[in-house]
mmCIF file of C-alpha atoms and ligand atoms in Angstrom:
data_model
loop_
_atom_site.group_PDB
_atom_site.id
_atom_site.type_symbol
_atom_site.label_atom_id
_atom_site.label_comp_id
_atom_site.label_asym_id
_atom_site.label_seq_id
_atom_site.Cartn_x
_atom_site.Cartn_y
_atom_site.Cartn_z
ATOM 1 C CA UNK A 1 157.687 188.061 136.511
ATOM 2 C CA UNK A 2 155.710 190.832 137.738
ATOM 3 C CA UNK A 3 154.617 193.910 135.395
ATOM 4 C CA UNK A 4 156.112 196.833 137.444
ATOM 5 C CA UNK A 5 154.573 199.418 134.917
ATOM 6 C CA UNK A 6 152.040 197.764 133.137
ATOM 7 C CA UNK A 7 150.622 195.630 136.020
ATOM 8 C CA UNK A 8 147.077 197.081 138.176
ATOM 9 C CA UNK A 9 149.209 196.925 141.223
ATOM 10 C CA UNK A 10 151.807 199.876 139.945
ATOM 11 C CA UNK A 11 148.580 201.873 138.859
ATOM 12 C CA UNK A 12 144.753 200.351 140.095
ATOM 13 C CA UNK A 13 142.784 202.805 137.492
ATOM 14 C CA UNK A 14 142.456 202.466 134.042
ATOM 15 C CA UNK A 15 144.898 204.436 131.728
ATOM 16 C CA UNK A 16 142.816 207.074 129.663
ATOM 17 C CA UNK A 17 145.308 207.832 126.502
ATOM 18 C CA UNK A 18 144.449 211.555 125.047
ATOM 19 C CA UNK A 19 145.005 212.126 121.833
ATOM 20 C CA UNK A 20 143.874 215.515 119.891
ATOM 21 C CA UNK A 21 140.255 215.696 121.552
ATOM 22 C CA UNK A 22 139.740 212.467 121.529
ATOM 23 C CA UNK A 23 140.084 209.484 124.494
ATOM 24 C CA UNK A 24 141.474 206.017 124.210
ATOM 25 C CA UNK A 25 140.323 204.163 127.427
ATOM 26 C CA UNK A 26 137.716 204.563 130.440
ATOM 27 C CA UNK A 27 134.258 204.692 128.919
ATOM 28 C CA UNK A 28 135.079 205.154 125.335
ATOM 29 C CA UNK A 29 134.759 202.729 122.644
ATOM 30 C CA UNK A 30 137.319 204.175 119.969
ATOM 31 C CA UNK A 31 137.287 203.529 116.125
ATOM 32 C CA UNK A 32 140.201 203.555 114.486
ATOM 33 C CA UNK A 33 139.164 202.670 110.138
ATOM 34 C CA UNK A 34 141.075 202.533 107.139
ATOM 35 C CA UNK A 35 142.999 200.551 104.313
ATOM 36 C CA UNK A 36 145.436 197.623 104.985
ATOM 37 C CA UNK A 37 148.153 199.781 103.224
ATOM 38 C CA UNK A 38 148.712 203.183 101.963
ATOM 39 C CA UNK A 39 148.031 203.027 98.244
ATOM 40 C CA UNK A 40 148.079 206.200 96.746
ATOM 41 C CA UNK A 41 147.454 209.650 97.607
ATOM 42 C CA UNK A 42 144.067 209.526 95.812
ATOM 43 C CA UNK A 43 143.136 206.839 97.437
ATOM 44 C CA UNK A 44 143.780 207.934 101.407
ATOM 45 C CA UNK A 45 142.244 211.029 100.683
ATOM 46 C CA UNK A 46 138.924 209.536 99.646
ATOM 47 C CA UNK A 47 138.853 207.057 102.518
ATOM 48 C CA UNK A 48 139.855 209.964 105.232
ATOM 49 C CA UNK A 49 136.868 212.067 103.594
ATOM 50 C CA UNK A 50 134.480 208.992 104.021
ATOM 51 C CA UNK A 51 135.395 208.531 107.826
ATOM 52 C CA UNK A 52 135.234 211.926 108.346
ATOM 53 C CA UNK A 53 131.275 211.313 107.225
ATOM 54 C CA UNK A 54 130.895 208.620 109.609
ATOM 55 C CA UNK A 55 132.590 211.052 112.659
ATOM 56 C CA UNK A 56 135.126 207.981 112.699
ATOM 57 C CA UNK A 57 137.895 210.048 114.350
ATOM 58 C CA UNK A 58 141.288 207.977 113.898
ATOM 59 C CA UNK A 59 142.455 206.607 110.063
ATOM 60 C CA UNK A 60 144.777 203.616 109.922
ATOM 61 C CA UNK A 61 147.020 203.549 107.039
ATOM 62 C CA UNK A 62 149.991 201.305 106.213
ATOM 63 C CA UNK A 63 153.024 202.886 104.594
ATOM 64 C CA UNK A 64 155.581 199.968 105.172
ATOM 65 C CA UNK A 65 154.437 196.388 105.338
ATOM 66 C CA UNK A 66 155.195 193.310 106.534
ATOM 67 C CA UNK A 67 154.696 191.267 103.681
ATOM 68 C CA UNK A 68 155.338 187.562 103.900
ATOM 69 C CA UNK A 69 156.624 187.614 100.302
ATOM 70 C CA UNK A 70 159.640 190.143 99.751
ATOM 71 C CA UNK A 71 158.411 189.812 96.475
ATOM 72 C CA UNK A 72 155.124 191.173 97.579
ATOM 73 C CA UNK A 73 154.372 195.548 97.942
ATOM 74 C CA UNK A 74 156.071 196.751 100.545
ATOM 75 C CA UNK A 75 154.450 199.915 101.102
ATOM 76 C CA UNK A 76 155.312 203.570 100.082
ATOM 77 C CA UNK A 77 157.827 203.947 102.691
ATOM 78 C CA UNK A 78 158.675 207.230 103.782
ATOM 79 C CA UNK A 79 157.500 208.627 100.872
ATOM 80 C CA UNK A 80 154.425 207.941 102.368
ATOM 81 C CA UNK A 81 154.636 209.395 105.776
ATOM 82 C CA UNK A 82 154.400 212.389 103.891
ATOM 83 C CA UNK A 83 151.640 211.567 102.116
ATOM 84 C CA UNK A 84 149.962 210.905 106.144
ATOM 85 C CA UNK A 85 151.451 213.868 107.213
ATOM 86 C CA UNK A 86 149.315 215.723 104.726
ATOM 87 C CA UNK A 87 146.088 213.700 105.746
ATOM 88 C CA UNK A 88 146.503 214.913 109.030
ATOM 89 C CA UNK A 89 146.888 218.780 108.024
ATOM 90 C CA UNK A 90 144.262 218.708 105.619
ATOM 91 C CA UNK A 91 141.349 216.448 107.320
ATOM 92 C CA UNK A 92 142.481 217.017 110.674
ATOM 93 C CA UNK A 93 141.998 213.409 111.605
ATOM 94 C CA UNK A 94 144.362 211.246 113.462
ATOM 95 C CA UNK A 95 146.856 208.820 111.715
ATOM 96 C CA UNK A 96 147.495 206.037 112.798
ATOM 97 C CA UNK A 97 150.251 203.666 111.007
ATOM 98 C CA UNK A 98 153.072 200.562 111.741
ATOM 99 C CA UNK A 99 156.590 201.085 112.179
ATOM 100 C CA UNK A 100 158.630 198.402 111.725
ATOM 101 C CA UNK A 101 162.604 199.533 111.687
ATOM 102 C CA UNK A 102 163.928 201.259 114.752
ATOM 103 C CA UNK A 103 165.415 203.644 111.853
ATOM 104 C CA UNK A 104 161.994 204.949 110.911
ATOM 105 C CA UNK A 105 160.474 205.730 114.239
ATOM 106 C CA UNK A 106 161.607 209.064 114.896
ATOM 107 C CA UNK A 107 160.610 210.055 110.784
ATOM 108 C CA UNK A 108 157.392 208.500 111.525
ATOM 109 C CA UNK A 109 156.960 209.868 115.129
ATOM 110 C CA UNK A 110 156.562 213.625 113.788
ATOM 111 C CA UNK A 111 154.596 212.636 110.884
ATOM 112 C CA UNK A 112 151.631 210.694 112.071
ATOM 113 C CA UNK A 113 149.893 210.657 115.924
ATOM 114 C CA UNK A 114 149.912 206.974 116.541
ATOM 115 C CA UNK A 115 152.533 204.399 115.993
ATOM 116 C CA UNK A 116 151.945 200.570 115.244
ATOM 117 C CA UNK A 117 153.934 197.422 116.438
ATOM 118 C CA UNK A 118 152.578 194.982 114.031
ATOM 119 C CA UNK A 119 152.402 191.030 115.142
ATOM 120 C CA UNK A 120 155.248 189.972 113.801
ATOM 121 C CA UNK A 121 157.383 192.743 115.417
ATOM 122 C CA UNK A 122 156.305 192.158 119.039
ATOM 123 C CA UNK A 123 159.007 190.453 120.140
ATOM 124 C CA UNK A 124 161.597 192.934 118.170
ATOM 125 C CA UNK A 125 162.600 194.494 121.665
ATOM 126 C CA UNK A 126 164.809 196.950 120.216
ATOM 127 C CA UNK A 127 162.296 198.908 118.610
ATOM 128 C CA UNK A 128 159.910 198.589 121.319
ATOM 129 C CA UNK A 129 162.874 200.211 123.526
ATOM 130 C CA UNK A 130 163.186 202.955 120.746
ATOM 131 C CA UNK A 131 159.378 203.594 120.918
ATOM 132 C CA UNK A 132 159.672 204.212 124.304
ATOM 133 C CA UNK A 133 161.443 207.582 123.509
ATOM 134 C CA UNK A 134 158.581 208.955 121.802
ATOM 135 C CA UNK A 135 156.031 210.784 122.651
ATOM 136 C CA UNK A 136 153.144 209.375 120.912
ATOM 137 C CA UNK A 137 150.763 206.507 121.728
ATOM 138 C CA UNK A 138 151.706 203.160 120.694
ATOM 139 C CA UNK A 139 149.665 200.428 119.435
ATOM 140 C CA UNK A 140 151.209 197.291 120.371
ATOM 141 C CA UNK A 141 149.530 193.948 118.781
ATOM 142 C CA UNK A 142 150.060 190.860 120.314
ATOM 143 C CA UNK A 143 152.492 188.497 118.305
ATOM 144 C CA UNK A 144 151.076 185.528 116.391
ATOM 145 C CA UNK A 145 151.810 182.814 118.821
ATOM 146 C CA UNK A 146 152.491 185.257 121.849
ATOM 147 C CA UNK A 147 150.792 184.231 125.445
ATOM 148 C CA UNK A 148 149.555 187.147 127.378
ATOM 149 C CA UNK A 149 152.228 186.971 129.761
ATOM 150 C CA UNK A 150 154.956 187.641 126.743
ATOM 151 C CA UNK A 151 152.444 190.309 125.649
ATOM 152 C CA UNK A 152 152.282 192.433 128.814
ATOM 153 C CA UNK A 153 155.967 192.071 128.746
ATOM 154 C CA UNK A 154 155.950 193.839 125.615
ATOM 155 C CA UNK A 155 154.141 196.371 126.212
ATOM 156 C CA UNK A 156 156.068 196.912 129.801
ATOM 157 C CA UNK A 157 159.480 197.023 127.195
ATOM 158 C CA UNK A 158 157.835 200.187 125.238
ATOM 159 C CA UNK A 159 156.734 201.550 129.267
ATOM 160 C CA UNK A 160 159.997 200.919 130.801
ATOM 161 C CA UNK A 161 162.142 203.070 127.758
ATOM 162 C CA UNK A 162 160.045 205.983 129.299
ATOM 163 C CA UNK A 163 156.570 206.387 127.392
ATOM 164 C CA UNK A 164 153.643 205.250 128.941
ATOM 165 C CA UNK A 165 150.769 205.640 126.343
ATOM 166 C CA UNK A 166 150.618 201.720 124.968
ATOM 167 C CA UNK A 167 147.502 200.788 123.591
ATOM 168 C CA UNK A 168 147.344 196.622 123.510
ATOM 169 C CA UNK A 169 145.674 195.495 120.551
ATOM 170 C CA UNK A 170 144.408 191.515 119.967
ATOM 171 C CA UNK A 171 144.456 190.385 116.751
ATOM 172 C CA UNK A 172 143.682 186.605 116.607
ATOM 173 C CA UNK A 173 146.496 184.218 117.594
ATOM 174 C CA UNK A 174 147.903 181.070 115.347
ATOM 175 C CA UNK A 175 145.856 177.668 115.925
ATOM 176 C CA UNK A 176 145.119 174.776 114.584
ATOM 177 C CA UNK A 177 141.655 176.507 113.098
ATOM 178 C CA UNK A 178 142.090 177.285 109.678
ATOM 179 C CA UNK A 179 138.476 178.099 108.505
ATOM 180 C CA UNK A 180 139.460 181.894 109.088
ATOM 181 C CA UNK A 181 142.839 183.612 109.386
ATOM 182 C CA UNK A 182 143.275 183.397 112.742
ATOM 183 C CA UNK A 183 141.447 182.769 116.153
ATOM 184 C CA UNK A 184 140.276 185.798 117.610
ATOM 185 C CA UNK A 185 141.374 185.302 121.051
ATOM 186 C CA UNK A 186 138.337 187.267 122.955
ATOM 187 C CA UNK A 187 139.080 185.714 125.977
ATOM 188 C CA UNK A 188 142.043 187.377 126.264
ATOM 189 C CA UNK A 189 140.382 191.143 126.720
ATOM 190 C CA UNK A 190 139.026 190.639 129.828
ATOM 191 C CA UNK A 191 142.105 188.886 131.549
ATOM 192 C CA UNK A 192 144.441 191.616 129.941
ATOM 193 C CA UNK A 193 141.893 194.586 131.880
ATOM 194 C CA UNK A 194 142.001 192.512 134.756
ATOM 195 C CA UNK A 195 145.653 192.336 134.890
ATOM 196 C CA UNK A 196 146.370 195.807 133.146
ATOM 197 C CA UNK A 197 145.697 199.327 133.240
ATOM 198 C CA UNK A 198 145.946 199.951 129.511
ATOM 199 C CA UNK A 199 143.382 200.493 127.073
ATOM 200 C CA UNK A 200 142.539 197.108 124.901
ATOM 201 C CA UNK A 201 141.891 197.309 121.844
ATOM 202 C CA UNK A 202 140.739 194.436 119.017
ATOM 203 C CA UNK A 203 141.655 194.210 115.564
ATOM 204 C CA UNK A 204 138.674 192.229 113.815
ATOM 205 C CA UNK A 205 139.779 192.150 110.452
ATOM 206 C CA UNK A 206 143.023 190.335 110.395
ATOM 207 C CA UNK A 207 141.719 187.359 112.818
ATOM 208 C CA UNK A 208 138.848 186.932 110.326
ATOM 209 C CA UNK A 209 140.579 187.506 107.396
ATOM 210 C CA UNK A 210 137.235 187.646 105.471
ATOM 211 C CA UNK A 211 134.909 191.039 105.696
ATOM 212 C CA UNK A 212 131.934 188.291 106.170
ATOM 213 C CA UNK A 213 133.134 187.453 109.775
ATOM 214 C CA UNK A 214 134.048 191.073 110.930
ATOM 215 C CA UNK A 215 131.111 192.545 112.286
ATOM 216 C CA UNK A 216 130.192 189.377 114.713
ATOM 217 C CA UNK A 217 133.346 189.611 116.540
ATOM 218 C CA UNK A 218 133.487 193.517 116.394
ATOM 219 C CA UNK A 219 129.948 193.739 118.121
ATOM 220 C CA UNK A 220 131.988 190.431 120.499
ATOM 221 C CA UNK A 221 134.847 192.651 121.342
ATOM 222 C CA UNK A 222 132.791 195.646 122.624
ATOM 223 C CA UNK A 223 130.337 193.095 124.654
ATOM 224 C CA UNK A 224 133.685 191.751 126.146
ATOM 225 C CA UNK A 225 134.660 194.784 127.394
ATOM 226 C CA UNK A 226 137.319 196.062 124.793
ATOM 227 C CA UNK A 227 138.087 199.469 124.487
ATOM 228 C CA UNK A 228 138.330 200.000 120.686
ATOM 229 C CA UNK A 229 138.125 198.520 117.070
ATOM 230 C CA UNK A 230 141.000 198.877 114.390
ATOM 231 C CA UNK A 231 138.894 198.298 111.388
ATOM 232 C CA UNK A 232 140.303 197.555 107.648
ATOM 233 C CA UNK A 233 137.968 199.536 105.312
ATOM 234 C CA UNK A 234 138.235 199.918 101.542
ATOM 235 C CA UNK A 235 136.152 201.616 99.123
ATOM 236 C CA UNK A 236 137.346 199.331 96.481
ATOM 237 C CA UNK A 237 138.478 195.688 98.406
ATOM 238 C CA UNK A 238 138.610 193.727 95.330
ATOM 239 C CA UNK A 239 141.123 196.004 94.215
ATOM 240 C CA UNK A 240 142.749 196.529 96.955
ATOM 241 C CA UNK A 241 146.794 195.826 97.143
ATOM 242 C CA UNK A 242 146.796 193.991 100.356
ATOM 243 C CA UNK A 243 143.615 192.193 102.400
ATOM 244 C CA UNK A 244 140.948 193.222 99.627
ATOM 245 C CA UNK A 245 139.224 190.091 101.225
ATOM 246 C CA UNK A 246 138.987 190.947 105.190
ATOM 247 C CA UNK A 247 138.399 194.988 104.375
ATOM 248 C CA UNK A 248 134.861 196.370 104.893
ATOM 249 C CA UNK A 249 133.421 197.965 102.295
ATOM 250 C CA UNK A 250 132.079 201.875 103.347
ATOM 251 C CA UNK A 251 128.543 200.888 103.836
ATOM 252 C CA UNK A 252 129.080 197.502 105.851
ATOM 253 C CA UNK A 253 131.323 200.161 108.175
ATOM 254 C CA UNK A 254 128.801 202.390 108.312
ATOM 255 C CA UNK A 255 125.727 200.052 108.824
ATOM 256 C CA UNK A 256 128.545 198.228 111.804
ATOM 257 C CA UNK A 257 129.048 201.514 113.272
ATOM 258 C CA UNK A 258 125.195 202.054 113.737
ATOM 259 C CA UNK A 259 125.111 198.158 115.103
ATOM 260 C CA UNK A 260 128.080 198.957 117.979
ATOM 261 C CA UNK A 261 125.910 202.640 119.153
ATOM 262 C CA UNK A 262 123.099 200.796 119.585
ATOM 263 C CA UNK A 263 125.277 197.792 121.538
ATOM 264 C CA UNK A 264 127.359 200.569 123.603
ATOM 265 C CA UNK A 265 124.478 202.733 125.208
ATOM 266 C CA UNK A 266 123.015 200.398 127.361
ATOM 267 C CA UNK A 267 126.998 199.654 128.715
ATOM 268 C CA UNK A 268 127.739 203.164 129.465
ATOM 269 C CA UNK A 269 129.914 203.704 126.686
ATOM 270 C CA UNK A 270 131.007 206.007 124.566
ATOM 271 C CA UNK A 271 131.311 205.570 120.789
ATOM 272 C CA UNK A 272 134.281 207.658 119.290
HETATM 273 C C1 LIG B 1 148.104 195.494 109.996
HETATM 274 O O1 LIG B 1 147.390 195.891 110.931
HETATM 275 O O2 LIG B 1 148.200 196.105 108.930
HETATM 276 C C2 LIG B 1 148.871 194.231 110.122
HETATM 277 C C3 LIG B 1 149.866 193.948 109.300
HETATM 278 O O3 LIG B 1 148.431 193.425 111.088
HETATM 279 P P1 LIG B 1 149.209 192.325 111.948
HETATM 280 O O4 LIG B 1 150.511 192.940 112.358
HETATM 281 O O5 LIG B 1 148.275 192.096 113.079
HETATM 282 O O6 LIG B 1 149.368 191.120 111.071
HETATM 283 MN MN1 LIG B 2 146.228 194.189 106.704
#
């Protein structure tokens, strides 16, 4: 089936998504940084003054988690949109964070910018209908065994409810590979901006699962032509309540960031 919304034929140039005064799309090459999961008030506040250092613009922060244990953290909950909310007024950086229960979206729609479809929620249609009604951007990641095609279809779900700003985000699909997490399917960027007009976006961290493999395919995904990182970062990983092991550590962001500038200026592209 055809993507009426989605698809380059409904719309030939590429969707720029605006957010605060800064651009997701065209010739920018977005950062979005920050823990797995939101820990503790403490703890977001330190990271959000870190990226503010590096001029990374957009934080990522988890306050309800897929975990595949139930017996594993959950996340803070709503308690912790609050605790985002706050980042937001007091750093004046963008939050970005998952929503998984159709329940929560409105609650987390006026407490954060950016809104989060995790993998395994991809195919939850119902809350990709409900996150249509909003206004903000959504980050939709691409299930663990989805194809493209089911992907796109996604993303036209969240487009056809009535909100257009859908940012698709690869994440390294499910194979028979098991020397990292998951198989970061690069491939797929260049064939989704062929065949879309939204902003693609690569999440390096959980197809590594290990910091060591992180800034390879990061530096991979803006030579493909990807439009963005979203970046686990912790100041303390082995610590850390959830993926310690794939989170960079400040100074391995900061010497990546320097890596990408140098990689982006010869292809025209901004680094934000
Ligand atoms: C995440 O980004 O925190 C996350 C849970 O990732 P994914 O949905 O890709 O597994
Ligand atoms: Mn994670």
């Amino acid at each position: 089936m055809e993507n009426k919304l989605a698809g380059k034929k409904h719309k030939s140039h590429s969707t720029v998504i605006k957010i605060k005064d800064t651009q997701i799309g065209s010739n920018n090459f977005t950062i979005i940084a920050g823990p797995c999961a939101l820990e503790s008030e403490e703890q977001i506040m330190q990271i959000a003054k870190t990226l503010k250092k590096m001029q990374v613009k957009i934080i990522r922060a988890s306050a309800f988690k897929p975990r595949t244990s139930p017996y594993s953290f959950q996340g803070l909950g709503r308690e912790g949109l609050k605790i985002l909310n706050k980042v937001r007024q007091e750093t004046g950086l963008i939050v970005e964070t998952e929503v998984m229960d159709v329940r929560d979206v409105k609650i987390a729609s006026e407490n954060v910018d950016i809104l989060r479809v995790g993998s395994r929620n991809m195919h939850n249609f119902d809350l990709l209908k409900e996150l249509g009604k909003v206004k903000n951007p959504i980050i939709l990641k691409r299930g663990l065994s989805a194809t493209i095609d089911e992907f796109v279809h996604a993303a036209e779900y969240i487009m056809a409810s009535g909100n257009k700003k859908v940012i698709l985000c690869e994440r390294g699909i499910r194979t028979f590979e098991n020397a990292y997490r998951n198989t970061l399917d690069l491939g797929a960027i260049p064939v989704l901006k062929s065949r879309t007009h939204l902003p693609v976006i690569v999440d390096p961290s959980h197809a590594a699962g290990n910091r060591k493999w992180v800034p390879a395919l990061s530096k991979a995904a803006l030579a493909v032509g990807a439009d963005g990182l979203l970046i686990e970062m912790h100041p303390d990983p082995e610590n850390a309540i959830s993926d310690g092991k794939q989170s960079l550590k400040p100074e391995q962001l900061s010497q990546l960031l320097k890596e990408l500038k140098a990689i982006a200026k010869p292809m025209n592209k901004i680094l934000n």
